[in-house]
Amino acid sequence: MEKTLQRITYSCIRQVKPRLSDDSLLSDKWVKDQIVAVRNILIRETHNSKATMDQFYQEIQYPAIQSVNSVSIGGLTFHLDDKKWYVTIPSTVADIGWSDLKFVGDWDYTRSYNRLTFDAFRLIDYDRYTSTDPCYTYVESSLKLRNTYGVENITVIGIFEDPRNIEGFDDKTSIFPLPDVLIPKLELIVTKNILEKMAVPVDIVNDRIDNTQNVVVPTAQKELKQQG
């Protein structure tokens, strides 16, 4: 069944808690970071296996795209003949090719923009057949747009590196963008990783006293102690 990030987090913590001593520190945020990291691995596996990826996508509505009409290089300002339009988006998952973006186009989905390589985008004016078509290229979290014909509101549907960075996403109420069939696998990998990274310190007696200063504290434990 579909789960929120919060439910997946609690499920993982519930599975590892019996294996940890009372000197082990485990924060929700750290576990959520592990969940997101494993999700990205599963996304790449799914992409490589050519399976459907629909449930990984998230949608962003941009009420206004941005524009620039000049650039500064070495302290000098150069004015451009035409405005350059762009939208800054959260980073997408790497190593899945153009599957990272499913749709970029008008806010009501009536028109999709063609995705081009940077060189093709730069030289689009010289293409006799497509020079006037709406198009975009994706460079370092920035969508460069051309031929939008006055449209300022656009929709972007993509597979983003961290679902929590999407406006409106709520750990407690939003469905985590992952197919149902992969949730058990994700939880299994995450719990295994947590146990390995925590390197549970020796605790002879569960006495509720912090004895971590007397044992070798693993990296994850040190990070959590600093955060707390």
Short mmCIF file of C-alpha atoms in Angstrom, two decimals:
data_model
loop_
_atom_site.label_atom_id
_atom_site.label_comp_id
_atom_site.label_asym_id
_atom_site.label_seq_id
_atom_site.Cartn_x
_atom_site.Cartn_y
_atom_site.Cartn_z
CA MET A 1 0.00 0.00 0.00
CA GLU A 2 1.05 3.62 -0.48
CA LYS A 3 2.89 5.19 2.43
CA THR A 4 3.99 8.63 3.52
CA LEU A 5 7.65 9.31 4.26
CA GLN A 6 6.79 9.51 7.95
CA ARG A 7 5.19 6.04 7.96
CA ILE A 8 8.16 4.52 6.13
CA THR A 9 10.50 6.18 8.64
CA TYR A 10 8.62 4.81 11.65
CA SER A 11 8.46 1.38 10.05
CA CYS A 12 12.25 1.31 9.60
CA ILE A 13 12.89 2.58 13.13
CA ARG A 14 10.50 0.00 14.57
CA GLN A 15 12.39 -2.77 12.80
CA VAL A 16 15.85 -1.70 13.99
CA LYS A 17 15.03 -0.58 17.53
CA PRO A 18 15.14 -4.10 19.04
CA ARG A 19 18.65 -4.50 17.63
CA LEU A 20 19.98 -1.28 19.17
CA SER A 21 21.10 -0.55 22.70
CA ASP A 22 19.84 2.35 24.78
CA ASP A 23 23.10 4.18 23.98
CA SER A 24 22.31 4.26 20.26
CA LEU A 25 21.13 7.56 18.86
CA LEU A 26 18.65 7.50 16.00
CA SER A 27 16.95 10.62 14.65
CA ASP A 28 13.98 10.75 12.27
CA LYS A 29 15.82 13.15 9.95
CA TRP A 30 18.84 10.88 9.61
CA VAL A 31 16.61 7.89 8.81
CA LYS A 32 14.70 9.95 6.24
CA ASP A 33 18.00 10.86 4.56
CA GLN A 34 18.78 7.14 4.27
CA ILE A 35 15.33 6.46 2.80
CA VAL A 36 15.74 9.14 0.14
CA ALA A 37 19.22 7.85 -0.77
CA VAL A 38 17.96 4.27 -1.18
CA ARG A 39 14.98 5.49 -3.22
CA ASN A 40 17.38 7.07 -5.71
CA ILE A 41 19.24 3.76 -6.04
CA LEU A 42 15.95 1.95 -6.71
CA ILE A 43 15.04 4.57 -9.31
CA ARG A 44 18.26 3.89 -11.22
CA GLU A 45 17.68 0.14 -10.99
CA THR A 46 14.15 0.56 -12.33
CA HIS A 47 15.39 2.75 -15.17
CA ASN A 48 18.07 0.24 -16.14
CA SER A 49 15.52 -2.59 -16.16
CA LYS A 50 13.24 -0.60 -18.52
CA ALA A 51 10.30 -0.90 -16.10
CA THR A 52 7.62 1.77 -15.79
CA MET A 53 8.63 4.79 -13.70
CA ASP A 54 5.34 6.68 -13.44
CA GLN A 55 5.09 6.53 -9.64
CA PHE A 56 8.47 8.19 -9.14
CA TYR A 57 7.35 11.49 -10.68
CA GLN A 58 6.31 14.66 -8.90
CA GLU A 59 4.66 17.76 -10.34
CA ILE A 60 5.62 21.39 -9.83
CA GLN A 61 3.54 24.38 -10.95
CA TYR A 62 5.51 27.55 -11.63
CA PRO A 63 3.33 30.69 -11.48
CA ALA A 64 5.93 32.79 -13.30
CA ILE A 65 9.05 32.01 -15.29
CA GLN A 66 12.02 34.35 -14.96
CA SER A 67 13.93 36.30 -17.57
CA VAL A 68 17.26 38.07 -18.05
CA ASN A 69 18.21 40.61 -20.70
CA SER A 70 21.88 41.07 -19.79
CA VAL A 71 24.86 39.14 -18.50
CA SER A 72 27.93 40.25 -16.53
CA ILE A 73 31.35 38.87 -17.43
CA GLY A 74 34.53 40.09 -15.78
CA GLY A 75 32.78 43.15 -14.38
CA LEU A 76 31.38 44.13 -17.78
CA THR A 77 27.65 44.03 -18.56
CA PHE A 78 26.50 42.83 -21.97
CA HIS A 79 22.92 43.45 -23.09
CA LEU A 80 21.18 40.68 -25.01
CA ASP A 81 19.10 41.19 -28.13
CA ASP A 82 16.29 39.04 -26.73
CA LYS A 83 15.25 38.14 -23.22
CA LYS A 84 16.36 34.73 -22.05
CA TRP A 85 13.75 32.78 -20.10
CA TYR A 86 14.50 30.21 -17.45
CA VAL A 87 13.12 28.33 -14.44
CA THR A 88 15.19 27.00 -11.54
CA ILE A 89 14.03 23.56 -10.42
CA PRO A 90 15.18 21.12 -7.70
CA SER A 91 17.92 18.72 -8.80
CA THR A 92 16.70 15.62 -10.62
CA VAL A 93 17.98 12.09 -10.05
CA ALA A 94 21.22 11.50 -11.94
CA ASP A 95 22.09 8.66 -14.33
CA ILE A 96 18.59 8.04 -15.70
CA GLY A 97 18.98 9.99 -18.94
CA TRP A 98 16.05 12.07 -20.10
CA SER A 99 13.65 10.03 -17.98
CA ASP A 100 14.32 12.59 -15.23
CA LEU A 101 11.81 14.99 -16.81
CA LYS A 102 8.53 13.63 -18.15
CA PHE A 103 6.79 16.90 -19.01
CA VAL A 104 7.71 20.56 -19.36
CA GLY A 105 5.02 22.73 -20.88
CA ASP A 106 2.02 25.00 -20.43
CA TRP A 107 0.38 24.93 -17.00
CA ASP A 108 -2.78 23.27 -18.39
CA TYR A 109 -0.82 20.51 -20.23
CA THR A 110 -2.11 21.69 -23.62
CA ARG A 111 1.37 22.15 -25.04
CA SER A 112 4.57 20.24 -24.32
CA TYR A 113 7.97 21.81 -24.99
CA ASN A 114 10.60 19.88 -26.92
CA ARG A 115 13.68 18.90 -24.95
CA LEU A 116 16.98 19.62 -26.71
CA THR A 117 20.66 19.15 -25.99
CA PHE A 118 22.42 22.37 -25.05
CA ASP A 119 24.06 22.70 -28.49
CA ALA A 120 20.78 22.07 -30.31
CA PHE A 121 19.06 24.61 -28.07
CA ARG A 122 21.80 27.18 -28.71
CA LEU A 123 21.55 26.75 -32.49
CA ILE A 124 17.77 26.36 -32.75
CA ASP A 125 17.43 29.58 -34.78
CA TYR A 126 19.23 27.87 -37.67
CA ASP A 127 16.82 24.92 -37.86
CA ARG A 128 14.38 25.68 -40.66
CA TYR A 129 11.77 23.22 -39.39
CA THR A 130 11.72 23.67 -35.61
CA SER A 131 13.17 27.13 -34.99
CA THR A 132 9.80 28.48 -33.79
CA ASP A 133 8.74 25.49 -31.67
CA PRO A 134 8.61 25.85 -27.86
CA CYS A 135 11.69 24.11 -26.47
CA TYR A 136 13.96 23.82 -23.45
CA THR A 137 17.29 22.46 -22.30
CA TYR A 138 18.20 21.39 -18.77
CA VAL A 139 21.51 22.63 -17.33
CA GLU A 140 22.46 22.35 -13.64
CA SER A 141 18.96 22.65 -12.12
CA SER A 142 17.96 25.33 -14.61
CA LEU A 143 15.47 24.94 -17.45
CA LYS A 144 16.37 27.29 -20.30
CA LEU A 145 13.25 28.09 -22.34
CA ARG A 146 12.64 29.45 -25.83
CA ASN A 147 9.60 30.29 -27.92
CA THR A 148 7.15 30.34 -25.02
CA TYR A 149 5.09 33.02 -26.78
CA GLY A 150 4.18 34.98 -23.69
CA VAL A 151 3.24 32.00 -21.54
CA GLU A 152 4.49 32.58 -18.01
CA ASN A 153 2.87 29.72 -16.10
CA ILE A 154 4.41 26.32 -16.77
CA THR A 155 4.23 22.81 -15.33
CA VAL A 156 7.23 20.55 -14.71
CA ILE A 157 6.84 16.83 -13.99
CA GLY A 158 10.08 15.12 -12.98
CA ILE A 159 11.90 12.62 -10.80
CA PHE A 160 13.61 14.77 -8.22
CA GLU A 161 16.60 13.86 -6.11
CA ASP A 162 14.90 14.71 -2.82
CA PRO A 163 11.07 14.66 -2.75
CA ARG A 164 11.16 16.84 0.36
CA ASN A 165 12.43 19.77 -1.73
CA ILE A 166 9.20 19.96 -3.71
CA GLU A 167 6.88 22.75 -2.60
CA GLY A 168 3.80 21.33 -0.91
CA PHE A 169 5.38 17.98 -0.03
CA ASP A 170 4.61 17.00 3.55
CA ASP A 171 6.35 14.10 5.28
CA LYS A 172 3.21 13.26 7.24
CA THR A 173 0.51 13.56 4.58
CA SER A 174 2.07 13.36 1.09
CA ILE A 175 2.42 9.96 -0.56
CA PHE A 176 6.11 9.11 -0.94
CA PRO A 177 6.87 8.87 -4.71
CA LEU A 178 7.73 5.18 -4.88
CA PRO A 179 5.79 2.21 -6.34
CA ASP A 180 4.00 0.10 -3.72
CA VAL A 181 5.88 -3.04 -4.74
CA LEU A 182 9.23 -1.40 -3.94
CA ILE A 183 8.38 -0.21 -0.42
CA PRO A 184 9.22 -3.55 1.29
CA LYS A 185 12.53 -3.67 -0.61
CA LEU A 186 13.33 -0.08 0.34
CA GLU A 187 12.59 -0.72 4.02
CA LEU A 188 14.71 -3.88 4.00
CA ILE A 189 17.71 -2.08 2.48
CA VAL A 190 17.32 0.95 4.75
CA THR A 191 17.13 -1.11 7.94
CA LYS A 192 20.16 -3.13 6.85
CA ASN A 193 22.09 0.06 6.09
CA ILE A 194 21.13 1.63 9.41
CA LEU A 195 22.39 -1.35 11.37
CA GLU A 196 25.66 -1.34 9.43
CA LYS A 197 26.20 2.40 9.76
CA MET A 198 25.21 2.55 13.41
CA ALA A 199 27.79 -0.14 14.31
CA VAL A 200 25.91 -0.67 17.56
CA PRO A 201 28.24 0.09 20.52
CA VAL A 202 28.75 -2.45 23.27
CA ASP A 203 26.27 -1.93 26.10
CA ILE A 204 26.66 -4.55 28.79
CA VAL A 205 23.56 -3.41 30.67
CA ASN A 206 20.57 -1.48 29.30
CA ASP A 207 20.83 0.98 32.16
CA ARG A 208 19.57 4.09 30.33
CA ILE A 209 22.92 5.75 31.07
CA ASP A 210 24.90 7.29 28.20
CA ASN A 211 28.06 5.17 28.05
CA THR A 212 29.05 6.07 24.50
CA GLN A 213 32.15 7.93 25.71
CA ASN A 214 33.52 4.58 26.87
CA VAL A 215 33.10 2.76 23.57
CA VAL A 216 34.13 3.25 19.96
CA VAL A 217 31.43 5.55 18.63
CA PRO A 218 30.79 5.07 14.89
CA THR A 219 30.58 8.00 12.49
CA ALA A 220 26.79 8.00 12.36
CA GLN A 221 26.63 8.13 16.16
CA LYS A 222 29.04 11.08 16.29
CA GLU A 223 27.00 12.99 13.70
CA LEU A 224 23.79 12.40 15.64
CA LYS A 225 25.35 13.47 18.95
CA GLN A 226 26.54 16.71 17.33
CA GLN A 227 23.06 17.36 15.89
CA GLY A 228 21.42 16.72 19.26
#
